[in-house]
Amino acid sequence: MCQLLGLNCATPTDATFSFTGFRERGGNTDHHADGWGIAFFEGKGLRLFLDHESAAQSPMAQFLQAYPLKSRNIVAHVRKATVGEVALENAHPFVRELWGRQWVFAHNGDLKDYEPKLHSHFRPVGTTDSERAFCWLMQELHKSHAGLPSVRELTATLRELIPQVTRFGNFNFLLSNGEALWAHCSTNLHWLVRQHPFALATLKDCDWTVDFATMNQPGDRAAVIVTTPLTSNEQWTAFQPNELKVFVDGLPLE
């Protein structure tokens, strides 16, 4: 199985602290060593980094720790291959264009015998069940709306579409278009919001503690979504099975 990391922020924020702990799970503290990727939205633009090597040993991952990029929406993934060979085209996150926006998707889980009917516009490049599911979601969103709908409308449509995928297996995923971050849990996903008054945080996967009060302003805020909690001294909330949450400006949208 794979692991997911997402950040949705009120102001542009770097993922250095979270990514440092998360990266260790790509081959050091866990066995997700079959590729990794991370996507940073910058307005309508997108910086995407992918590698079929393990995140723990990747020079590119090391570079990103030394050269932090700031974004309001970040999606990262470390892979344990189940469906599809270890190859660059099978590394998450995957990206597609819809309604003049970039969409980013990363998945954790197995979908058995999942072969949805796909039209010509959204087709997988690699061989994973994850990319097929992403293409199908994009196809059905396109069919459901003539143009870019509101975040709430998109959330309502996703709630209708997701059960058509989950009947094939586990469908933990992160999805973002740079405006919001959607997170769906089939089995295992956790979240928290870091905001004023900021406090200390200590990573589980390596020896690093930071005082966010010295690094942030009162208006800063970040929602962090991850498969299993990254820190040992913060209060993480577990998603319920089959729960879909959407985050905007660093907060869950009710």
PDB file of N, CA, C and O in Angstrom, residues 14-76:
ATOM      1  N   ASP A  14       5.534  26.417   2.884  1.00  0.00           N
ATOM      2  CA  ASP A  14       6.383  25.320   2.409  1.00  0.00           C
ATOM      3  C   ASP A  14       6.064  24.052   3.195  1.00  0.00           C
ATOM      4  O   ASP A  14       5.560  24.095   4.316  1.00  0.00           O
ATOM      5  N   ALA A  15       6.377  22.919   2.575  1.00  0.00           N
ATOM      6  CA  ALA A  15       6.076  21.611   3.166  1.00  0.00           C
ATOM      7  C   ALA A  15       7.320  20.945   3.730  1.00  0.00           C
ATOM      8  O   ALA A  15       7.314  19.728   3.952  1.00  0.00           O
ATOM      9  N   THR A  16       8.373  21.716   4.002  1.00  0.00           N
ATOM     10  CA  THR A  16       9.656  21.130   4.373  1.00  0.00           C
ATOM     11  C   THR A  16       9.542  20.226   5.593  1.00  0.00           C
ATOM     12  O   THR A  16      10.043  19.088   5.597  1.00  0.00           O
ATOM     13  N   PHE A  17       8.888  20.692   6.645  1.00  0.00           N
ATOM     14  CA  PHE A  17       8.788  19.899   7.872  1.00  0.00           C
ATOM     15  C   PHE A  17       8.014  18.601   7.624  1.00  0.00           C
ATOM     16  O   PHE A  17       8.509  17.503   7.924  1.00  0.00           O
ATOM     17  N   SER A  18       6.833  18.717   7.055  1.00  0.00           N
ATOM     18  CA  SER A  18       6.012  17.533   6.825  1.00  0.00           C
ATOM     19  C   SER A  18       6.655  16.589   5.818  1.00  0.00           C
ATOM     20  O   SER A  18       6.666  15.365   6.001  1.00  0.00           O
ATOM     21  N   PHE A  19       7.219  17.150   4.747  1.00  0.00           N
ATOM     22  CA  PHE A  19       7.820  16.311   3.715  1.00  0.00           C
ATOM     23  C   PHE A  19       9.056  15.581   4.236  1.00  0.00           C
ATOM     24  O   PHE A  19       9.341  14.448   3.823  1.00  0.00           O
ATOM     25  N   THR A  20       9.790  16.197   5.154  1.00  0.00           N
ATOM     26  CA  THR A  20      10.973  15.551   5.713  1.00  0.00           C
ATOM     27  C   THR A  20      10.603  14.258   6.432  1.00  0.00           C
ATOM     28  O   THR A  20      11.252  13.214   6.241  1.00  0.00           O
ATOM     29  N   GLY A  21       9.557  14.308   7.261  1.00  0.00           N
ATOM     30  CA  GLY A  21       9.112  13.094   7.928  1.00  0.00           C
ATOM     31  C   GLY A  21       8.477  12.113   6.970  1.00  0.00           C
ATOM     32  O   GLY A  21       8.718  10.900   7.039  1.00  0.00           O
ATOM     33  N   PHE A  22       7.674  12.626   6.055  1.00  0.00           N
ATOM     34  CA  PHE A  22       6.975  11.777   5.081  1.00  0.00           C
ATOM     35  C   PHE A  22       7.961  11.051   4.178  1.00  0.00           C
ATOM     36  O   PHE A  22       7.786   9.863   3.865  1.00  0.00           O
ATOM     37  N   ARG A  23       9.002  11.758   3.765  1.00  0.00           N
ATOM     38  CA  ARG A  23      10.001  11.162   2.872  1.00  0.00           C
ATOM     39  C   ARG A  23      10.657   9.926   3.491  1.00  0.00           C
ATOM     40  O   ARG A  23      10.983   8.961   2.787  1.00  0.00           O
ATOM     41  N   GLU A  24      10.849   9.922   4.809  1.00  0.00           N
ATOM     42  CA  GLU A  24      11.468   8.778   5.481  1.00  0.00           C
ATOM     43  C   GLU A  24      10.656   7.496   5.293  1.00  0.00           C
ATOM     44  O   GLU A  24      11.208   6.396   5.304  1.00  0.00           O
ATOM     45  N   ARG A  25       9.359   7.643   5.091  1.00  0.00           N
ATOM     46  CA  ARG A  25       8.498   6.471   4.914  1.00  0.00           C
ATOM     47  C   ARG A  25       8.679   5.844   3.536  1.00  0.00           C
ATOM     48  O   ARG A  25       8.189   4.752   3.289  1.00  0.00           O
ATOM     49  N   GLY A  26       9.372   6.529   2.671  1.00  0.00           N
ATOM     50  CA  GLY A  26       9.645   6.003   1.342  1.00  0.00           C
ATOM     51  C   GLY A  26      10.916   5.189   1.293  1.00  0.00           C
ATOM     52  O   GLY A  26      11.769   5.413   0.429  1.00  0.00           O
ATOM     53  N   GLY A  27      11.067   4.251   2.240  1.00  0.00           N
ATOM     54  CA  GLY A  27      12.207   3.356   2.180  1.00  0.00           C
ATOM     55  C   GLY A  27      13.035   3.244   3.446  1.00  0.00           C
ATOM     56  O   GLY A  27      13.812   2.308   3.590  1.00  0.00           O
ATOM     57  N   ASN A  28      12.883   4.173   4.394  1.00  0.00           N
ATOM     58  CA  ASN A  28      13.630   4.102   5.652  1.00  0.00           C
ATOM     59  C   ASN A  28      12.772   3.569   6.791  1.00  0.00           C
ATOM     60  O   ASN A  28      12.995   2.465   7.277  1.00  0.00           O
ATOM     61  N   THR A  29      11.792   4.351   7.236  1.00  0.00           N
ATOM     62  CA  THR A  29      10.953   3.926   8.361  1.00  0.00           C
ATOM     63  C   THR A  29       9.770   3.091   7.915  1.00  0.00           C
ATOM     64  O   THR A  29       9.039   2.561   8.751  1.00  0.00           O
ATOM     65  N   ASP A  30       9.546   2.973   6.633  1.00  0.00           N
ATOM     66  CA  ASP A  30       8.490   2.120   6.089  1.00  0.00           C
ATOM     67  C   ASP A  30       8.938   1.633   4.715  1.00  0.00           C
ATOM     68  O   ASP A  30       9.996   2.018   4.219  1.00  0.00           O
ATOM     69  N   HIS A  31       8.116   0.789   4.086  1.00  0.00           N
ATOM     70  CA  HIS A  31       8.567   0.048   2.902  1.00  0.00           C
ATOM     71  C   HIS A  31       8.023   0.609   1.587  1.00  0.00           C
ATOM     72  O   HIS A  31       8.016  -0.089   0.588  1.00  0.00           O
ATOM     73  N   HIS A  32       7.610   1.873   1.572  1.00  0.00           N
ATOM     74  CA  HIS A  32       7.026   2.464   0.366  1.00  0.00           C
ATOM     75  C   HIS A  32       8.141   3.029  -0.513  1.00  0.00           C
ATOM     76  O   HIS A  32       8.298   4.243  -0.656  1.00  0.00           O
ATOM     77  N   ALA A  33       8.905   2.131  -1.142  1.00  0.00           N
ATOM     78  CA  ALA A  33      10.142   2.521  -1.824  1.00  0.00           C
ATOM     79  C   ALA A  33      10.061   2.392  -3.335  1.00  0.00           C
ATOM     80  O   ALA A  33      11.086   2.360  -4.009  1.00  0.00           O
ATOM     81  N   ASP A  34       8.841   2.355  -3.906  1.00  0.00           N
ATOM     82  CA  ASP A  34       8.676   2.104  -5.337  1.00  0.00           C
ATOM     83  C   ASP A  34       8.314   3.357  -6.122  1.00  0.00           C
ATOM     84  O   ASP A  34       7.580   3.307  -7.107  1.00  0.00           O
ATOM     85  N   GLY A  35       8.824   4.484  -5.673  1.00  0.00           N
ATOM     86  CA  GLY A  35       8.566   5.746  -6.359  1.00  0.00           C
ATOM     87  C   GLY A  35       7.894   6.750  -5.449  1.00  0.00           C
ATOM     88  O   GLY A  35       7.326   6.407  -4.411  1.00  0.00           O
ATOM     89  N   TRP A  36       7.967   8.009  -5.857  1.00  0.00           N
ATOM     90  CA  TRP A  36       7.359   9.066  -5.062  1.00  0.00           C
ATOM     91  C   TRP A  36       7.101  10.259  -5.973  1.00  0.00           C
ATOM     92  O   TRP A  36       7.593  10.326  -7.101  1.00  0.00           O
ATOM     93  N   GLY A  37       6.325  11.200  -5.446  1.00  0.00           N
ATOM     94  CA  GLY A  37       6.067  12.419  -6.194  1.00  0.00           C
ATOM     95  C   GLY A  37       5.469  13.482  -5.301  1.00  0.00           C
ATOM     96  O   GLY A  37       4.918  13.185  -4.231  1.00  0.00           O
ATOM     97  N   ILE A  38       5.594  14.727  -5.734  1.00  0.00           N
ATOM     98  CA  ILE A  38       4.997  15.842  -5.005  1.00  0.00           C
ATOM     99  C   ILE A  38       4.639  16.940  -6.003  1.00  0.00           C
ATOM    100  O   ILE A  38       5.387  17.196  -6.955  1.00  0.00           O
ATOM    101  N   ALA A  39       3.491  17.563  -5.798  1.00  0.00           N
ATOM    102  CA  ALA A  39       2.991  18.623  -6.679  1.00  0.00           C
ATOM    103  C   ALA A  39       2.713  19.872  -5.863  1.00  0.00           C
ATOM    104  O   ALA A  39       2.090  19.793  -4.794  1.00  0.00           O
ATOM    105  N   PHE A  40       3.168  21.017  -6.380  1.00  0.00           N
ATOM    106  CA  PHE A  40       2.957  22.316  -5.743  1.00  0.00           C
ATOM    107  C   PHE A  40       2.178  23.207  -6.708  1.00  0.00           C
ATOM    108  O   PHE A  40       2.661  23.489  -7.811  1.00  0.00           O
ATOM    109  N   PHE A  41       1.011  23.676  -6.319  1.00  0.00           N
ATOM    110  CA  PHE A  41       0.284  24.650  -7.121  1.00  0.00           C
ATOM    111  C   PHE A  41       0.871  26.044  -6.886  1.00  0.00           C
ATOM    112  O   PHE A  41       1.194  26.407  -5.754  1.00  0.00           O
ATOM    113  N   GLU A  42       0.999  26.809  -7.963  1.00  0.00           N
ATOM    114  CA  GLU A  42       1.366  28.219  -7.879  1.00  0.00           C
ATOM    115  C   GLU A  42       0.417  28.978  -8.784  1.00  0.00           C
ATOM    116  O   GLU A  42       0.619  29.060 -10.000  1.00  0.00           O
ATOM    117  N   GLY A  43      -0.664  29.514  -8.206  1.00  0.00           N
ATOM    118  CA  GLY A  43      -1.726  30.105  -9.008  1.00  0.00           C
ATOM    119  C   GLY A  43      -2.331  29.022  -9.886  1.00  0.00           C
ATOM    120  O   GLY A  43      -2.721  27.962  -9.408  1.00  0.00           O
ATOM    121  N   LYS A  44      -2.394  29.271 -11.199  1.00  0.00           N
ATOM    122  CA  LYS A  44      -2.857  28.241 -12.125  1.00  0.00           C
ATOM    123  C   LYS A  44      -1.724  27.344 -12.605  1.00  0.00           C
ATOM    124  O   LYS A  44      -1.950  26.385 -13.341  1.00  0.00           O
ATOM    125  N   GLY A  45      -0.501  27.675 -12.207  1.00  0.00           N
ATOM    126  CA  GLY A  45       0.644  26.860 -12.583  1.00  0.00           C
ATOM    127  C   GLY A  45       0.853  25.714 -11.602  1.00  0.00           C
ATOM    128  O   GLY A  45       0.257  25.665 -10.519  1.00  0.00           O
ATOM    129  N   LEU A  46       1.746  24.804 -11.984  1.00  0.00           N
ATOM    130  CA  LEU A  46       1.986  23.617 -11.171  1.00  0.00           C
ATOM    131  C   LEU A  46       3.442  23.190 -11.317  1.00  0.00           C
ATOM    132  O   LEU A  46       3.966  23.099 -12.426  1.00  0.00           O
ATOM    133  N   ARG A  47       4.092  22.935 -10.189  1.00  0.00           N
ATOM    134  CA  ARG A  47       5.412  22.319 -10.188  1.00  0.00           C
ATOM    135  C   ARG A  47       5.232  20.865  -9.764  1.00  0.00           C
ATOM    136  O   ARG A  47       4.728  20.598  -8.669  1.00  0.00           O
ATOM    137  N   LEU A  48       5.652  19.935 -10.621  1.00  0.00           N
ATOM    138  CA  LEU A  48       5.479  18.511 -10.362  1.00  0.00           C
ATOM    139  C   LEU A  48       6.841  17.823 -10.384  1.00  0.00           C
ATOM    140  O   LEU A  48       7.604  17.967 -11.338  1.00  0.00           O
ATOM    141  N   PHE A  49       7.123  17.064  -9.324  1.00  0.00           N
ATOM    142  CA  PHE A  49       8.358  16.303  -9.212  1.00  0.00           C
ATOM    143  C   PHE A  49       8.008  14.829  -9.028  1.00  0.00           C
ATOM    144  O   PHE A  49       7.258  14.484  -8.103  1.00  0.00           O
ATOM    145  N   LEU A  50       8.534  13.962  -9.890  1.00  0.00           N
ATOM    146  CA  LEU A  50       8.262  12.531  -9.842  1.00  0.00           C
ATOM    147  C   LEU A  50       9.567  11.756  -9.929  1.00  0.00           C
ATOM    148  O   LEU A  50      10.513  12.182 -10.597  1.00  0.00           O
ATOM    149  N   ASP A  51       9.595  10.591  -9.290  1.00  0.00           N
ATOM    150  CA  ASP A  51      10.775   9.738  -9.351  1.00  0.00           C
ATOM    151  C   ASP A  51      10.329   8.302  -9.111  1.00  0.00           C
ATOM    152  O   ASP A  51       9.464   8.060  -8.254  1.00  0.00           O
ATOM    153  N   HIS A  52      10.898   7.355  -9.857  1.00  0.00           N
ATOM    154  CA  HIS A  52      10.572   5.949  -9.624  1.00  0.00           C
ATOM    155  C   HIS A  52      11.502   5.331  -8.587  1.00  0.00           C
ATOM    156  O   HIS A  52      11.313   4.174  -8.200  1.00  0.00           O
ATOM    157  N   GLU A  53      12.490   6.094  -8.102  1.00  0.00           N
ATOM    158  CA  GLU A  53      13.356   5.632  -7.022  1.00  0.00           C
ATOM    159  C   GLU A  53      12.691   5.910  -5.668  1.00  0.00           C
ATOM    160  O   GLU A  53      11.693   6.615  -5.582  1.00  0.00           O
ATOM    161  N   SER A  54      13.262   5.367  -4.606  1.00  0.00           N
ATOM    162  CA  SER A  54      12.689   5.576  -3.281  1.00  0.00           C
ATOM    163  C   SER A  54      12.877   7.024  -2.837  1.00  0.00           C
ATOM    164  O   SER A  54      13.908   7.641  -3.114  1.00  0.00           O
ATOM    165  N   ALA A  55      11.895   7.564  -2.132  1.00  0.00           N
ATOM    166  CA  ALA A  55      11.980   8.941  -1.658  1.00  0.00           C
ATOM    167  C   ALA A  55      13.120   9.119  -0.665  1.00  0.00           C
ATOM    168  O   ALA A  55      13.791  10.160  -0.637  1.00  0.00           O
ATOM    169  N   ALA A  56      13.361   8.098   0.159  1.00  0.00           N
ATOM    170  CA  ALA A  56      14.390   8.210   1.189  1.00  0.00           C
ATOM    171  C   ALA A  56      15.782   8.355   0.592  1.00  0.00           C
ATOM    172  O   ALA A  56      16.664   8.981   1.197  1.00  0.00           O
ATOM    173  N   GLN A  57      15.997   7.811  -0.606  1.00  0.00           N
ATOM    174  CA  GLN A  57      17.321   7.830  -1.227  1.00  0.00           C
ATOM    175  C   GLN A  57      17.418   8.779  -2.417  1.00  0.00           C
ATOM    176  O   GLN A  57      18.489   8.930  -2.993  1.00  0.00           O
ATOM    177  N   SER A  58      16.324   9.426  -2.772  1.00  0.00           N
ATOM    178  CA  SER A  58      16.281  10.228  -3.989  1.00  0.00           C
ATOM    179  C   SER A  58      17.020  11.561  -3.832  1.00  0.00           C
ATOM    180  O   SER A  58      16.693  12.354  -2.940  1.00  0.00           O
ATOM    181  N   PRO A  59      17.981  11.879  -4.695  1.00  0.00           N
ATOM    182  CA  PRO A  59      18.623  13.195  -4.670  1.00  0.00           C
ATOM    183  C   PRO A  59      17.619  14.325  -4.928  1.00  0.00           C
ATOM    184  O   PRO A  59      17.785  15.432  -4.412  1.00  0.00           O
ATOM    185  N   MET A  60      16.579  14.051  -5.731  1.00  0.00           N
ATOM    186  CA  MET A  60      15.581  15.085  -5.998  1.00  0.00           C
ATOM    187  C   MET A  60      14.808  15.432  -4.726  1.00  0.00           C
ATOM    188  O   MET A  60      14.505  16.594  -4.464  1.00  0.00           O
ATOM    189  N   ALA A  61      14.483  14.408  -3.930  1.00  0.00           N
ATOM    190  CA  ALA A  61      13.806  14.663  -2.660  1.00  0.00           C
ATOM    191  C   ALA A  61      14.705  15.456  -1.720  1.00  0.00           C
ATOM    192  O   ALA A  61      14.240  16.355  -1.003  1.00  0.00           O
ATOM    193  N   GLN A  62      15.982  15.147  -1.720  1.00  0.00           N
ATOM    194  CA  GLN A  62      16.932  15.897  -0.901  1.00  0.00           C
ATOM    195  C   GLN A  62      17.004  17.353  -1.352  1.00  0.00           C
ATOM    196  O   GLN A  62      17.055  18.272  -0.526  1.00  0.00           O
ATOM    197  N   PHE A  63      16.974  17.562  -2.657  1.00  0.00           N
ATOM    198  CA  PHE A  63      16.987  18.920  -3.205  1.00  0.00           C
ATOM    199  C   PHE A  63      15.787  19.721  -2.715  1.00  0.00           C
ATOM    200  O   PHE A  63      15.914  20.888  -2.340  1.00  0.00           O
ATOM    201  N   LEU A  64      14.603  19.085  -2.700  1.00  0.00           N
ATOM    202  CA  LEU A  64      13.394  19.795  -2.292  1.00  0.00           C
ATOM    203  C   LEU A  64      13.419  20.166  -0.813  1.00  0.00           C
ATOM    204  O   LEU A  64      12.799  21.148  -0.410  1.00  0.00           O
ATOM    205  N   GLN A  65      14.115  19.377   0.003  1.00  0.00           N
ATOM    206  CA  GLN A  65      14.269  19.740   1.406  1.00  0.00           C
ATOM    207  C   GLN A  65      15.152  20.973   1.553  1.00  0.00           C
ATOM    208  O   GLN A  65      14.946  21.805   2.441  1.00  0.00           O
ATOM    209  N   ALA A  66      16.128  21.115   0.679  1.00  0.00           N
ATOM    210  CA  ALA A  66      17.058  22.250   0.751  1.00  0.00           C
ATOM    211  C   ALA A  66      16.535  23.475   0.005  1.00  0.00           C
ATOM    212  O   ALA A  66      17.052  24.578   0.201  1.00  0.00           O
ATOM    213  N   TYR A  67      15.536  23.268  -0.861  1.00  0.00           N
ATOM    214  CA  TYR A  67      15.006  24.353  -1.682  1.00  0.00           C
ATOM    215  C   TYR A  67      13.477  24.366  -1.541  1.00  0.00           C
ATOM    216  O   TYR A  67      12.748  23.934  -2.412  1.00  0.00           O
ATOM    217  N   PRO A  68      12.985  24.824  -0.382  1.00  0.00           N
ATOM    218  CA  PRO A  68      11.545  24.738  -0.109  1.00  0.00           C
ATOM    219  C   PRO A  68      10.720  25.618  -1.043  1.00  0.00           C
ATOM    220  O   PRO A  68      11.055  26.780  -1.281  1.00  0.00           O
ATOM    221  N   LEU A  69       9.669  25.041  -1.585  1.00  0.00           N
ATOM    222  CA  LEU A  69       8.739  25.756  -2.436  1.00  0.00           C
ATOM    223  C   LEU A  69       7.462  26.045  -1.652  1.00  0.00           C
ATOM    224  O   LEU A  69       6.977  25.184  -0.907  1.00  0.00           O
ATOM    225  N   LYS A  70       6.921  27.234  -1.831  1.00  0.00           N
ATOM    226  CA  LYS A  70       5.720  27.617  -1.093  1.00  0.00           C
ATOM    227  C   LYS A  70       4.494  27.506  -1.985  1.00  0.00           C
ATOM    228  O   LYS A  70       4.526  27.873  -3.154  1.00  0.00           O
ATOM    229  N   SER A  71       3.425  26.998  -1.405  1.00  0.00           N
ATOM    230  CA  SER A  71       2.189  26.780  -2.149  1.00  0.00           C
ATOM    231  C   SER A  71       1.026  26.769  -1.174  1.00  0.00           C
ATOM    232  O   SER A  71       1.200  26.531   0.031  1.00  0.00           O
ATOM    233  N   ARG A  72      -0.172  27.000  -1.702  1.00  0.00           N
ATOM    234  CA  ARG A  72      -1.371  26.879  -0.871  1.00  0.00           C
ATOM    235  C   ARG A  72      -1.999  25.489  -0.967  1.00  0.00           C
ATOM    236  O   ARG A  72      -2.840  25.144  -0.144  1.00  0.00           O
ATOM    237  N   ASN A  73      -1.601  24.710  -1.973  1.00  0.00           N
ATOM    238  CA  ASN A  73      -2.087  23.341  -2.105  1.00  0.00           C
ATOM    239  C   ASN A  73      -0.948  22.444  -2.573  1.00  0.00           C
ATOM    240  O   ASN A  73      -0.348  22.691  -3.624  1.00  0.00           O
ATOM    241  N   ILE A  74      -0.666  21.417  -1.779  1.00  0.00           N
ATOM    242  CA  ILE A  74       0.448  20.507  -2.033  1.00  0.00           C
ATOM    243  C   ILE A  74      -0.069  19.076  -1.895  1.00  0.00           C
ATOM    244  O   ILE A  74      -0.788  18.761  -0.944  1.00  0.00           O
ATOM    245  N   VAL A  75       0.304  18.206  -2.831  1.00  0.00           N
ATOM    246  CA  VAL A  75      -0.077  16.792  -2.788  1.00  0.00           C
ATOM    247  C   VAL A  75       1.178  15.953  -2.988  1.00  0.00           C
ATOM    248  O   VAL A  75       1.912  16.162  -3.962  1.00  0.00           O
ATOM    249  N   ALA A  76       1.423  15.006  -2.069  1.00  0.00           N
ATOM    250  CA  ALA A  76       2.603  14.149  -2.151  1.00  0.00           C
ATOM    251  C   ALA A  76       2.204  12.693  -1.947  1.00  0.00           C
ATOM    252  O   ALA A  76       1.157  12.390  -1.369  1.00  0.00           O
TER     253      ALA A  76
END
